[in-house]
Structures are given as structure tokens and as C-alpha cells.
Amino acid sequence: MTERAKVPVSPADIASPTVYLDGIPHEGFAAIRAVDGLVWHPYGDEGDRSGFWAVTRHADVREVSKNPEAFSSAIGHTNLWDLEADALEARRSLIDSDAPDHTRLRRVVSKAFTPRTTRTWEGMARDIAAELVEGYAAEGGGDWVEKVAAPLPIRVILAILGVPAEDAEYMVELTNHLVEGTGEGSSLPEDAYGNTTPTRLLPFNSPASHALYEYAEKMRRLRMDQSGDDLVTSLLEAEADGERLTAAEYRNFFQLLVFAGNETTRTAMIHGAMAFAEHPDQWARLQADPSLVTTAVDEVIRWASPILHMRRTASRDVELAGTEIAEGDKVVMWYAGANRDPEVFDDPYAFDVGRADNPHYAFGGGGPHFCLGAFLARMEVQVLLEEMLARDVVLELCSSPVRQASNFVHGVSSVELAVA
Amino acid sequence: MSAPDEERVSMAVDEDRCIGIGQCELLEPDVFRLGDEDAISRVVDGVGLARSRALELVDRCPSGAISIVEPVA
């Protein structure tokens, strides 16, 4: 097969983790969206082999999402960097699979995350949100991440999993280390948490994944002795096509649920709070008309775009947006770009809590990998906003956020806010 | 939005493709219901939907499991 020329080359860098220390490079995304067809973005140090096609327009993200036969999640990694076959296999989860494996794995957990099941968690989430907001307001503010945005979603997902609430801080510590793995690399020594596995075989190349695997195993033993009415028990007892999950499938599922159930929703809550602090007119509008809360929730999530991208790998030669993509090429969907596409969003850079037509792709572009926790995340953001509204909490920005160098999670490690 | 005199069509779910996300039940709870045990979507109402709304449901299903069967007589 003759290698096709990889042109045009991207007019902006959207892949270097350090770019995100200044926030999402919206001007760069705009420049890329304006180029006809797709642009080729260099990445890594192996020349054309490690670069990727940057998909930044809303319509193109959708086309990739909805065509998993051509744009595979299983044959390459779903992050930008490449993995050897054994490393890919060791970390294989729902995220890194195609049908029929994906269908089988998804069905093991789908019931726990439907809109109807999600409503049954609302009271629990509201109680946690009320407690955190009250404490935060009583102290007059502080680090919003540490005091509200991190504890709320981790406590909710741990309650759903059946993990003791007192381990919430440990779980946050571990998943924070995983985010480092998508940036400049782990700050941990290889043998942290007693790890003996080569880190290239661990999710996010992080020894913190070893700690999560160990914790998953501890939960497995607990639930084998005494089953509970929780998601860990469901994972262990589930039979998909007559077979239980393998040990590796179970621990990767556990790790995925703990990671995705907290880092993402946390990120939405951080950017949401910052957006309301920076746009007090929008908070006042919501206070005046709380019925806007449902559109406000989706606007917060669009604004935040917590997961910046997901990668696919072309399973065959295929055309997208007039560009010829060769089998094996990386194709990367940048939700952060699609969510500001002026072809779809009126005044895309405005934070508008009443935005009625808001088909954002923060939960993915509408294909089978649609975010498992989408309804849970929406519910959590909604109860947070409602509990703030109920207490007339008005947030003010005290300092610039400390952003994370990650091209995968739109992460903020801390941000000081005050309650006016 | 559908015109009042718009043709109504009935829907079908391919149970082998459905992965139980629940978008359909959220959008049209009178037409789709996820199984209590298996979270697989099934059509529970034969009245159908206006064709434009039906097309939207087909489009919004992430797993491509929903299709339009035939016009309702």
C-alpha cells in the first residue's frame, strides 16, 4: 500500500498537554475547523506514523462516532499514543472495544445507568450536594475542587458501586494520578502502591492503576463473602451471553467506573462554577427563573467539555469530509472543537443558560460509545445547581484556576472561589 | 415539530443492537420502555409517532437499533 500524503498539516497545536495549561485552545480549534477537509496533526516522535487526523467539526465527529465499523475503538488505543498489542489487551475495557465485545460488556452495566435508574439515585446525590454546599457556604468559599466538585461525584459513584464512603479521598487521589498519565507523565515512581507490573501494561501507564486493581480485588473478595445491592455485586454476578466477566474485564470495569464516574463530572462542576462566577448575569437569570435549570445543565456540560477527545483507528481506507483516510490511520474526535462549532451553535462562545438548541457532544458524538454515565452526570450537575439556588449561593472568582497539563481531561486541580 | 396531519409510522427496536442507553425511553416514554431486567428497549405502544419525530428517534439512537416499520393505518 502506498502511503498517501498527510496534508494539510494542522495550523494549530491541540495535542501538546502543556497547551491546556492556558485552557482549551479555542482559536486553534477554530483555525482547524476552517480548513476544508481534515488536517493532519503531528504527534509523538515517529513522524507520520504517530500523527493523527484532527476531527473538529460537529458533523464530522458525528460521522466518526456513528460509523464504528470503519472507525474502530479496538484495533488501536483510544488515546493519542500507540500501545503494543499486549499493553492494549491488558487494559481492554468498554472504551477500547467494538461490537460484539462492546455490546456484551455494555449490557453488563447498562441497567445501572438508564435514565429511569438514575432517578432512583437522585435523593442520595441531593443529600450529598446539600451537605457539601452548606459546608462550603458556611466557610465563605475556598477551593471549590477539593470541597465540592471532587467529593460530590466520587461519593455518588462509590455509593452506586457499593464502595465505603470513607475511601472516597483515596479514590480521588488514585484517579488524579491517572489524569497525570494523559499529560506529562506520572509523578509516581514505578513501584508506588506496591506496583510490580511494568507501567506500560497499566491503564494510563500509571502505578495508580495497580492500586485500583488491588482495590477492585479487595471489593471482589468482600462481595464474594457477602453480596450487596450494588454495582460491584452486579459486575461479579452478571452473565453476558452465559459467561461471567473475566478477572481482567472485572478489574478494568471497576477502574473505568471509578475514573469516569468522578473525573468527568467533577470537571463539569468546576467549569460550571467558574462560568457562573465569571458570568454573574447568567446566575442571576437562573435565580430569577429556576425552570431554566435543565438547559443550564447542558450548557454547563457543553461549556466544560470534560473529555477533550477520543481516538479511533481506521479499520479500512475510508473518506471523511472529503479527505482520504488510510487503513490504520489515527482519527481523533475533538469534542472540545465540535462543542464550539458555529455551524451548529448560535454564538458558540457565549455561556447561555437558556440555550434551547444544544446538541453538544460532551457525551460523545452519538454513536454506541455514548457516555454510559450521561444521565447520571446531568442529574448530579442539576442537583448541585438546585441546592446552590435553594441557598442563594453566589460564587465569585478569587484566583486563576490551577489547570492540568492534559489533552484528554479538561482538568483543573484547584480554584479558589468565594461565596458572596 | 410535526404538522398535525403528518403521517404516523410505527417503530421497531433491533434487540441485538440495543445496548440499553435509554435515550428512546427518555424522549418517548409512551412508545419505548427498557426491560426492568435486561434494560433492552422494546416498543410498548402501537400508536406510533409522527414521521419527523420517528426520524429523530432513529437518528438519536446511539446504537442504531431503532427503525421505522410502516405507516400506521
Short mmCIF file of C-alpha atoms in Angstrom, two decimals:
data_model
loop_
_atom_site.label_atom_id
_atom_site.label_comp_id
_atom_site.label_asym_id
_atom_site.label_seq_id
_atom_site.Cartn_x
_atom_site.Cartn_y
_atom_site.Cartn_z
CA MET A 1 0.00 0.00 0.00
CA THR A 2 1.48 3.36 -0.97
CA GLU A 3 1.30 5.89 1.80
CA ARG A 4 -0.82 8.86 0.90
CA ALA A 5 0.46 12.34 1.63
CA LYS A 6 -0.76 13.54 5.01
CA VAL A 7 -1.83 17.07 4.18
CA PRO A 8 -2.80 19.73 5.04
CA VAL A 9 -0.91 19.99 8.30
CA SER A 10 -2.77 21.42 11.28
CA PRO A 11 -2.48 25.21 11.65
CA ALA A 12 -2.53 24.87 15.46
CA ASP A 13 -1.20 22.61 18.21
CA ILE A 14 -4.11 20.96 20.00
CA ALA A 15 -2.22 17.88 21.19
CA SER A 16 0.60 19.06 23.45
CA PRO A 17 -0.63 18.62 27.04
CA THR A 18 1.01 21.88 28.11
CA VAL A 19 -1.18 23.83 25.65
CA TYR A 20 -4.07 23.10 28.02
CA LEU A 21 -2.37 24.88 30.92
CA ASP A 22 -3.88 28.03 29.37
CA GLY A 23 -7.28 26.40 28.81
CA ILE A 24 -8.79 24.88 25.67
CA PRO A 25 -7.10 26.45 22.60
CA HIS A 26 -10.38 27.63 21.08
CA GLU A 27 -8.67 29.82 18.47
CA GLY A 28 -6.65 26.83 17.36
CA PHE A 29 -9.78 24.70 17.04
CA ALA A 30 -11.46 27.48 15.06
CA ALA A 31 -8.49 27.62 12.68
CA ILE A 32 -8.64 23.85 12.18
CA ARG A 33 -12.41 23.83 11.64
CA ALA A 34 -11.97 26.49 8.96
CA VAL A 35 -9.70 24.28 6.82
CA ASP A 36 -11.52 22.30 4.11
CA GLY A 37 -11.46 18.58 4.85
CA LEU A 38 -9.41 17.22 7.72
CA VAL A 39 -5.97 18.37 8.84
CA TRP A 40 -3.09 16.08 9.74
CA HIS A 41 -1.72 16.79 13.19
CA PRO A 42 1.83 15.71 14.05
CA TYR A 43 2.19 13.85 17.31
CA GLY A 44 4.95 11.98 19.07
CA ASP A 45 8.35 11.31 17.61
CA GLU A 46 7.71 8.72 14.93
CA GLY A 47 6.86 11.09 12.11
CA ASP A 48 3.71 10.43 10.10
CA ARG A 49 3.11 7.10 11.75
CA SER A 50 2.25 8.64 15.10
CA GLY A 51 0.30 11.71 13.92
CA PHE A 52 -3.48 11.82 13.55
CA TRP A 53 -6.34 13.27 11.54
CA ALA A 54 -7.93 16.01 13.65
CA VAL A 55 -11.73 15.86 13.52
CA THR A 56 -13.04 19.10 14.99
CA ARG A 57 -16.33 19.89 13.22
CA HIS A 58 -19.59 18.79 14.83
CA ALA A 59 -20.85 16.95 11.72
CA ASP A 60 -17.55 15.09 11.25
CA VAL A 61 -17.38 14.00 14.91
CA ARG A 62 -20.85 12.61 14.46
CA GLU A 63 -19.90 10.70 11.33
CA VAL A 64 -16.92 9.06 13.05
CA SER A 65 -19.00 8.21 16.16
CA LYS A 66 -21.77 6.64 14.16
CA ASN A 67 -19.52 4.50 11.98
CA PRO A 68 -17.70 2.17 14.38
CA GLU A 69 -17.18 -0.39 11.61
CA ALA A 70 -14.81 1.98 9.81
CA PHE A 71 -13.56 3.87 12.87
CA SER A 72 -12.60 1.22 15.39
CA SER A 73 -12.11 1.57 19.13
CA ALA A 74 -10.46 -1.83 19.44
CA ILE A 75 -7.64 -2.00 16.90
CA GLY A 76 -5.69 0.92 18.29
CA HIS A 77 -5.65 2.83 21.53
CA THR A 78 -8.42 5.37 22.25
CA ASN A 79 -5.86 7.93 23.44
CA LEU A 80 -3.33 9.56 21.14
CA TRP A 81 -0.31 7.44 21.87
CA ASP A 82 0.19 3.95 20.47
CA LEU A 83 0.30 0.80 22.51
CA GLU A 84 1.84 -2.55 21.83
CA ALA A 85 -0.61 -5.42 21.43
CA ASP A 86 -0.04 -6.85 24.93
CA ALA A 87 -0.50 -3.44 26.56
CA LEU A 88 -3.71 -2.84 24.61
CA GLU A 89 -5.05 -6.23 25.64
CA ALA A 90 -4.12 -5.81 29.31
CA ARG A 91 -6.18 -2.66 29.69
CA ARG A 92 -9.06 -3.56 27.36
CA SER A 93 -12.37 -2.16 28.65
CA LEU A 94 -15.73 -0.99 27.38
CA ILE A 95 -14.00 2.09 25.96
CA ASP A 96 -11.46 0.12 23.92
CA SER A 97 -13.81 -2.39 22.34
CA ASP A 98 -16.01 -2.81 19.28
CA ALA A 99 -19.15 -4.89 18.81
CA PRO A 100 -19.76 -7.69 19.68
CA ASP A 101 -17.45 -7.36 22.74
CA HIS A 102 -18.64 -3.82 23.36
CA THR A 103 -22.30 -4.85 23.22
CA ARG A 104 -21.67 -7.71 25.67
CA LEU A 105 -19.75 -5.53 28.15
CA ARG A 106 -22.11 -2.59 27.88
CA ARG A 107 -25.11 -4.76 28.65
CA VAL A 108 -23.50 -5.85 31.91
CA VAL A 109 -23.81 -2.28 33.25
CA SER A 110 -26.43 -0.58 31.11
CA LYS A 111 -29.26 -1.16 33.58
CA ALA A 112 -27.43 0.75 36.31
CA PHE A 113 -27.21 3.91 34.23
CA THR A 114 -30.53 4.24 32.38
CA PRO A 115 -32.49 7.48 32.84
CA ARG A 116 -35.00 5.58 34.99
CA THR A 117 -32.39 4.00 37.29
CA THR A 118 -30.59 7.33 37.53
CA ARG A 119 -33.70 8.92 39.01
CA THR A 120 -33.53 6.45 41.89
CA TRP A 121 -30.11 7.88 42.86
CA GLU A 122 -31.32 11.47 42.88
CA GLY A 123 -32.21 11.69 46.59
CA MET A 124 -28.84 10.28 47.61
CA ALA A 125 -26.98 12.72 45.32
CA ARG A 126 -29.09 15.64 46.53
CA ASP A 127 -28.31 14.89 50.19
CA ILE A 128 -24.58 14.86 49.43
CA ALA A 129 -24.82 18.05 47.36
CA ALA A 130 -26.79 19.84 50.11
CA GLU A 131 -24.25 18.86 52.76
CA LEU A 132 -21.29 20.00 50.65
CA VAL A 133 -22.88 23.28 49.51
CA GLU A 134 -23.92 24.13 53.05
CA GLY A 135 -20.44 23.49 54.40
CA TYR A 136 -18.86 25.48 51.57
CA ALA A 137 -21.19 28.45 52.09
CA ALA A 138 -20.62 28.37 55.87
CA GLU A 139 -16.88 28.71 55.27
CA GLY A 140 -17.44 31.53 52.81
CA GLY A 141 -15.83 29.58 49.98
CA GLY A 142 -12.42 28.01 49.45
CA ASP A 143 -11.04 25.51 46.96
CA TRP A 144 -14.14 24.53 45.01
CA VAL A 145 -12.44 21.41 43.64
CA GLU A 146 -11.43 19.98 47.00
CA LYS A 147 -14.57 20.97 48.87
CA VAL A 148 -17.41 20.40 46.39
CA ALA A 149 -16.57 19.33 42.85
CA ALA A 150 -14.34 16.36 43.75
CA PRO A 151 -16.25 14.89 46.72
CA LEU A 152 -19.75 15.04 45.18
CA PRO A 153 -19.33 12.77 42.14
CA ILE A 154 -16.91 10.35 43.81
CA ARG A 155 -19.28 9.85 46.73
CA VAL A 156 -22.16 9.24 44.32
CA ILE A 157 -20.32 6.69 42.15
CA LEU A 158 -18.89 4.92 45.20
CA ALA A 159 -22.39 4.62 46.69
CA ILE A 160 -23.59 3.11 43.40
CA LEU A 161 -20.63 0.71 43.30
CA GLY A 162 -21.02 -0.20 46.97
CA VAL A 163 -17.56 1.07 47.94
CA PRO A 164 -17.33 2.51 51.50
CA ALA A 165 -17.63 6.31 51.54
CA GLU A 166 -14.56 6.66 53.74
CA ASP A 167 -12.38 5.57 50.81
CA ALA A 168 -13.55 8.50 48.63
CA GLU A 169 -10.39 10.56 49.17
CA TYR A 170 -8.17 7.60 48.34
CA MET A 171 -10.12 7.01 45.10
CA VAL A 172 -9.78 10.70 44.16
CA GLU A 173 -6.03 10.51 44.85
CA LEU A 174 -5.69 7.48 42.58
CA THR A 175 -7.75 8.82 39.67
CA ASN A 176 -5.90 12.15 39.86
CA HIS A 177 -2.73 10.18 39.23
CA LEU A 178 -4.38 8.57 36.20
CA VAL A 179 -5.01 12.01 34.67
CA GLU A 180 -1.29 12.73 35.01
CA GLY A 181 -0.77 9.77 32.71
CA THR A 182 -2.52 11.72 29.91
CA GLY A 183 -0.22 14.70 30.36
CA GLU A 184 3.44 14.94 31.09
CA GLY A 185 3.57 11.52 32.67
CA SER A 186 3.08 10.06 36.10
CA SER A 187 4.67 11.80 39.08
CA LEU A 188 4.81 8.44 40.84
CA PRO A 189 7.75 6.04 41.00
CA GLU A 190 7.11 2.77 39.12
CA ASP A 191 6.80 0.83 42.37
CA ALA A 192 4.30 3.23 44.02
CA TYR A 193 1.45 1.47 45.82
CA GLY A 194 3.48 -1.72 45.76
CA ASN A 195 3.25 -1.97 41.98
CA THR A 196 5.30 -4.69 40.30
CA THR A 197 3.66 -4.59 36.84
CA PRO A 198 5.54 -2.77 34.08
CA THR A 199 3.64 0.53 33.83
CA ARG A 200 3.28 0.19 30.04
CA LEU A 201 0.80 -2.62 30.78
CA LEU A 202 -1.31 -0.45 33.11
CA PRO A 203 -4.14 1.93 32.16
CA PHE A 204 -2.79 5.48 31.82
CA ASN A 205 0.70 3.93 32.27
CA SER A 206 0.22 4.66 35.94
CA PRO A 207 1.08 2.63 39.05
CA ALA A 208 -2.13 4.12 40.49
CA SER A 209 -3.94 1.68 38.17
CA HIS A 210 -2.27 -1.14 40.08
CA ALA A 211 -3.71 0.31 43.30
CA LEU A 212 -7.18 0.46 41.72
CA TYR A 213 -6.82 -3.15 40.55
CA GLU A 214 -5.87 -4.16 44.10
CA TYR A 215 -8.86 -2.28 45.46
CA ALA A 216 -11.14 -3.94 42.89
CA GLU A 217 -9.82 -7.31 44.06
CA LYS A 218 -10.49 -6.39 47.69
CA MET A 219 -14.07 -5.44 46.76
CA ARG A 220 -14.44 -8.72 44.84
CA ARG A 221 -13.45 -10.76 47.88
CA LEU A 222 -15.81 -8.76 50.12
CA ARG A 223 -18.73 -9.29 47.77
CA MET A 224 -17.97 -12.96 47.22
CA ASP A 225 -18.39 -13.39 51.00
CA GLN A 226 -21.45 -11.21 51.18
CA SER A 227 -23.21 -9.90 48.10
CA GLY A 228 -24.80 -6.48 48.23
CA ASP A 229 -27.39 -4.49 46.35
CA ASP A 230 -24.72 -2.62 44.46
CA LEU A 231 -22.92 -2.39 41.14
CA VAL A 232 -19.84 -4.37 42.22
CA THR A 233 -22.14 -7.29 43.01
CA SER A 234 -23.84 -6.86 39.62
CA LEU A 235 -20.47 -6.89 37.86
CA LEU A 236 -19.47 -10.08 39.66
CA GLU A 237 -22.78 -11.86 39.16
CA ALA A 238 -23.56 -10.63 35.67
CA GLU A 239 -23.70 -13.20 32.97
CA ALA A 240 -23.24 -11.85 29.49
CA ASP A 241 -24.04 -14.39 26.79
CA GLY A 242 -23.92 -17.04 29.51
CA GLU A 243 -20.44 -16.08 30.70
CA ARG A 244 -19.23 -14.13 33.70
CA LEU A 245 -16.76 -11.31 33.25
CA THR A 246 -13.15 -12.45 33.28
CA ALA A 247 -10.96 -11.24 36.14
CA ALA A 248 -9.32 -8.70 33.82
CA GLU A 249 -12.67 -7.49 32.49
CA TYR A 250 -13.97 -7.02 36.03
CA ARG A 251 -10.99 -5.03 37.29
CA ASN A 252 -10.84 -2.86 34.17
CA PHE A 253 -14.57 -2.19 34.53
CA PHE A 254 -14.11 -1.22 38.19
CA GLN A 255 -11.26 1.10 37.32
CA LEU A 256 -13.20 2.66 34.42
CA LEU A 257 -16.29 3.29 36.55
CA VAL A 258 -14.29 4.89 39.36
CA PHE A 259 -12.35 7.06 36.90
CA ALA A 260 -15.16 8.06 34.56
CA GLY A 261 -17.67 8.39 37.38
CA ASN A 262 -15.70 11.11 39.06
CA GLU A 263 -13.06 12.93 36.99
CA THR A 264 -15.55 13.86 34.25
CA THR A 265 -18.49 15.07 36.35
CA ARG A 266 -16.06 16.84 38.67
CA THR A 267 -14.65 18.69 35.67
CA ALA A 268 -18.13 19.77 34.57
CA MET A 269 -18.85 21.07 38.07
CA ILE A 270 -15.58 23.01 38.17
CA HIS A 271 -16.03 24.74 34.83
CA GLY A 272 -19.71 25.30 35.61
CA ALA A 273 -18.90 27.07 38.88
CA MET A 274 -16.19 29.13 37.20
CA ALA A 275 -18.56 30.05 34.36
CA PHE A 276 -21.22 31.27 36.80
CA ALA A 277 -18.62 33.24 38.76
CA GLU A 278 -17.42 34.86 35.53
CA HIS A 279 -20.92 35.41 34.15
CA PRO A 280 -22.95 36.64 37.16
CA ASP A 281 -25.74 37.73 34.81
CA GLN A 282 -26.33 34.06 33.92
CA TRP A 283 -26.52 33.03 37.58
CA ALA A 284 -28.93 35.89 38.28
CA ARG A 285 -31.01 34.74 35.31
CA LEU A 286 -31.15 31.20 36.70
CA GLN A 287 -32.06 32.50 40.17
CA ALA A 288 -34.87 34.53 38.64
CA ASP A 289 -36.14 31.56 36.62
CA PRO A 290 -35.09 28.21 38.13
CA SER A 291 -37.04 26.40 35.40
CA LEU A 292 -34.00 27.12 33.20
CA VAL A 293 -32.03 24.56 35.21
CA THR A 294 -32.36 21.79 32.61
CA THR A 295 -30.96 23.92 29.79
CA ALA A 296 -28.37 25.31 32.23
CA VAL A 297 -27.14 21.77 32.97
CA ASP A 298 -26.44 21.02 29.33
CA GLU A 299 -24.85 24.43 28.81
CA VAL A 300 -22.51 23.78 31.75
CA ILE A 301 -21.59 20.42 30.23
CA ARG A 302 -21.06 21.89 26.73
CA TRP A 303 -19.02 24.72 28.23
CA ALA A 304 -16.88 22.31 30.24
CA SER A 305 -16.39 19.62 27.57
CA PRO A 306 -14.73 17.49 30.29
CA ILE A 307 -13.34 14.86 27.93
CA LEU A 308 -11.44 16.67 25.20
CA HIS A 309 -11.07 13.87 22.71
CA MET A 310 -11.43 10.20 21.90
CA ARG A 311 -9.42 8.45 19.24
CA ARG A 312 -10.48 5.87 16.67
CA THR A 313 -8.35 3.91 14.22
CA ALA A 314 -9.42 3.41 10.60
CA SER A 315 -10.17 -0.27 10.04
CA ARG A 316 -10.02 0.29 6.25
CA ASP A 317 -9.45 3.05 3.71
CA VAL A 318 -12.33 5.49 4.17
CA GLU A 319 -13.29 9.03 3.16
CA LEU A 320 -14.30 11.65 5.71
CA ALA A 321 -15.08 15.30 4.96
CA GLY A 322 -13.52 14.81 1.52
CA THR A 323 -10.26 13.55 2.99
CA GLU A 324 -8.93 10.10 2.12
CA ILE A 325 -8.05 8.26 5.30
CA ALA A 326 -5.83 5.18 5.01
CA GLU A 327 -6.36 1.95 6.92
CA GLY A 328 -4.51 2.18 10.25
CA ASP A 329 -4.58 5.99 10.45
CA LYS A 330 -5.48 7.57 13.77
CA VAL A 331 -8.70 9.59 13.62
CA VAL A 332 -9.25 11.79 16.66
CA MET A 333 -12.60 13.33 17.57
CA TRP A 334 -12.12 16.60 19.43
CA TYR A 335 -15.35 17.19 21.33
CA ALA A 336 -13.88 20.47 22.57
CA GLY A 337 -13.86 21.67 18.94
CA ALA A 338 -17.28 20.30 17.99
CA ASN A 339 -18.87 21.99 21.01
CA ARG A 340 -17.94 25.45 19.71
CA ASP A 341 -18.80 24.78 16.05
CA PRO A 342 -20.59 27.90 14.77
CA GLU A 343 -22.36 25.77 12.14
CA VAL A 344 -24.37 24.23 14.98
CA PHE A 345 -24.27 26.60 17.96
CA ASP A 346 -25.51 30.20 17.81
CA ASP A 347 -22.92 32.46 19.37
CA PRO A 348 -20.85 29.42 20.47
CA TYR A 349 -18.52 31.33 22.81
CA ALA A 350 -21.42 32.74 24.85
CA PHE A 351 -22.31 30.98 28.11
CA ASP A 352 -26.10 30.95 27.84
CA VAL A 353 -28.12 29.08 30.49
CA GLY A 354 -31.21 29.32 28.32
CA ARG A 355 -29.60 27.74 25.24
CA ALA A 356 -32.50 25.70 23.91
CA ASP A 357 -30.90 24.05 20.90
CA ASN A 358 -27.81 22.48 22.41
CA PRO A 359 -26.82 19.19 20.74
CA HIS A 360 -23.37 19.18 22.32
CA TYR A 361 -21.03 16.22 22.04
CA ALA A 362 -19.61 16.30 25.57
CA PHE A 363 -21.03 12.78 25.96
CA GLY A 364 -19.67 11.67 22.59
CA GLY A 365 -20.88 12.12 19.04
CA GLY A 366 -23.99 9.95 19.26
CA GLY A 367 -22.58 6.50 18.47
CA PRO A 368 -22.54 3.31 20.54
CA HIS A 369 -19.81 4.61 22.87
CA PHE A 370 -22.23 7.31 24.05
CA CYS A 371 -21.23 8.13 27.63
CA LEU A 372 -22.56 5.46 29.97
CA GLY A 373 -22.90 8.00 32.77
CA ALA A 374 -24.51 10.80 30.76
CA PHE A 375 -27.82 10.77 32.64
CA LEU A 376 -26.06 10.36 35.99
CA ALA A 377 -23.77 13.31 35.24
CA ARG A 378 -26.71 15.51 34.19
CA MET A 379 -28.61 14.59 37.34
CA GLU A 380 -25.61 15.36 39.57
CA VAL A 381 -24.97 18.75 37.97
CA GLN A 382 -28.67 19.55 38.24
CA VAL A 383 -28.94 18.73 41.96
CA LEU A 384 -25.80 20.75 42.62
CA LEU A 385 -27.23 23.82 40.87
CA GLU A 386 -30.59 23.36 42.60
CA GLU A 387 -29.03 23.06 46.05
CA MET A 388 -26.98 26.22 45.37
CA LEU A 389 -30.10 28.05 44.18
CA ALA A 390 -32.03 26.92 47.27
CA ARG A 391 -29.39 28.56 49.48
CA ASP A 392 -28.89 31.69 47.35
CA VAL A 393 -25.22 30.83 46.94
CA VAL A 394 -23.48 33.31 44.63
CA LEU A 395 -19.92 32.43 43.61
CA GLU A 396 -17.07 34.85 42.93
CA LEU A 397 -13.71 34.04 41.40
CA CYS A 398 -10.77 34.75 43.76
CA SER A 399 -7.86 33.46 41.71
CA SER A 400 -7.00 31.83 38.44
CA PRO A 401 -7.61 28.10 38.32
CA VAL A 402 -4.66 25.71 38.51
CA ARG A 403 -5.11 23.80 35.27
CA GLN A 404 -3.81 20.35 34.47
CA ALA A 405 -1.47 19.64 31.56
CA SER A 406 -3.73 17.08 29.90
CA ASN A 407 -5.03 16.84 26.35
CA PHE A 408 -7.63 14.29 27.47
CA VAL A 409 -9.37 15.69 30.56
CA HIS A 410 -10.12 19.44 30.68
CA GLY A 411 -8.78 19.28 34.20
CA VAL A 412 -8.45 21.85 36.95
CA SER A 413 -6.67 20.81 40.17
CA SER A 414 -7.84 23.71 42.30
CA VAL A 415 -9.69 27.01 42.07
CA GLU A 416 -10.41 29.41 44.92
CA LEU A 417 -13.93 30.81 44.90
CA ALA A 418 -15.76 32.94 47.44
CA VAL A 419 -19.40 32.85 48.44
CA ALA A 420 -20.67 36.42 48.15
CA MET B 1 -42.05 19.92 15.06
CA SER B 2 -44.56 17.76 13.28
CA ALA B 3 -47.54 19.02 11.37
CA PRO B 4 -50.85 17.85 12.87
CA ASP B 5 -51.80 15.91 9.75
CA GLU B 6 -48.39 14.30 9.42
CA GLU B 7 -48.32 10.60 8.61
CA ARG B 8 -47.77 8.35 11.63
CA VAL B 9 -45.36 5.45 11.47
CA SER B 10 -44.67 2.57 13.82
CA MET B 11 -41.26 1.81 15.27
CA ALA B 12 -39.15 -1.27 15.84
CA VAL B 13 -36.12 -1.98 18.01
CA ASP B 14 -33.43 -4.43 16.94
CA GLU B 15 -32.84 -6.13 20.29
CA ASP B 16 -29.48 -7.50 19.15
CA ARG B 17 -28.19 -3.98 18.55
CA CYS B 18 -29.74 -2.24 21.57
CA ILE B 19 -27.23 -1.55 24.34
CA GLY B 20 -29.70 -0.13 26.84
CA ILE B 21 -28.76 3.52 26.90
CA GLY B 22 -32.34 4.68 27.34
CA GLN B 23 -32.37 7.75 25.13
CA CYS B 24 -35.56 6.48 23.43
CA GLU B 25 -37.45 5.93 26.68
CA LEU B 26 -36.39 9.36 27.87
CA LEU B 27 -37.63 11.02 24.66
CA GLU B 28 -40.79 8.94 24.08
CA PRO B 29 -41.71 7.07 27.27
CA ASP B 30 -45.13 6.10 25.88
CA VAL B 31 -43.58 4.32 22.92
CA PHE B 32 -40.36 2.77 24.25
CA ARG B 33 -39.65 1.00 27.50
CA LEU B 34 -36.41 -0.59 28.68
CA GLY B 35 -36.85 -4.01 30.23
CA ASP B 36 -36.67 -3.98 34.02
CA GLU B 37 -34.28 -6.93 33.99
CA ASP B 38 -32.27 -6.59 30.79
CA ALA B 39 -32.55 -2.84 30.01
CA ILE B 40 -33.24 -3.70 26.38
CA SER B 41 -35.65 -1.32 24.69
CA ARG B 42 -38.98 -2.59 23.39
CA VAL B 43 -41.85 -0.86 21.64
CA VAL B 44 -44.79 -0.78 24.02
CA ASP B 45 -47.29 1.29 22.10
CA GLY B 46 -48.64 0.66 18.65
CA VAL B 47 -49.92 4.17 18.05
CA GLY B 48 -46.60 5.16 16.54
CA LEU B 49 -45.04 8.54 16.04
CA ALA B 50 -45.28 11.34 13.52
CA ARG B 51 -42.75 10.57 10.78
CA SER B 52 -40.49 13.55 11.58
CA ARG B 53 -40.34 12.62 15.26
CA ALA B 54 -39.76 8.98 14.32
CA LEU B 55 -36.81 10.00 12.14
CA GLU B 56 -35.42 11.98 15.07
CA LEU B 57 -35.66 8.91 17.31
CA VAL B 58 -33.89 6.79 14.68
CA ASP B 59 -31.18 9.44 14.47
CA ARG B 60 -30.76 9.86 18.23
CA CYS B 61 -30.36 6.14 18.98
CA PRO B 62 -26.63 5.73 19.64
CA SER B 63 -26.56 2.07 18.73
CA GLY B 64 -28.62 2.38 15.56
CA ALA B 65 -31.17 -0.08 16.91
CA ILE B 66 -34.34 1.86 16.10
CA SER B 67 -36.05 1.73 12.73
CA ILE B 68 -39.31 2.77 11.14
CA VAL B 69 -41.51 -0.15 10.14
CA GLU B 70 -44.52 1.03 8.22
CA PRO B 71 -47.17 3.69 8.20
CA VAL B 72 -49.85 3.14 10.81
CA ALA B 73 -53.16 2.56 9.04
#
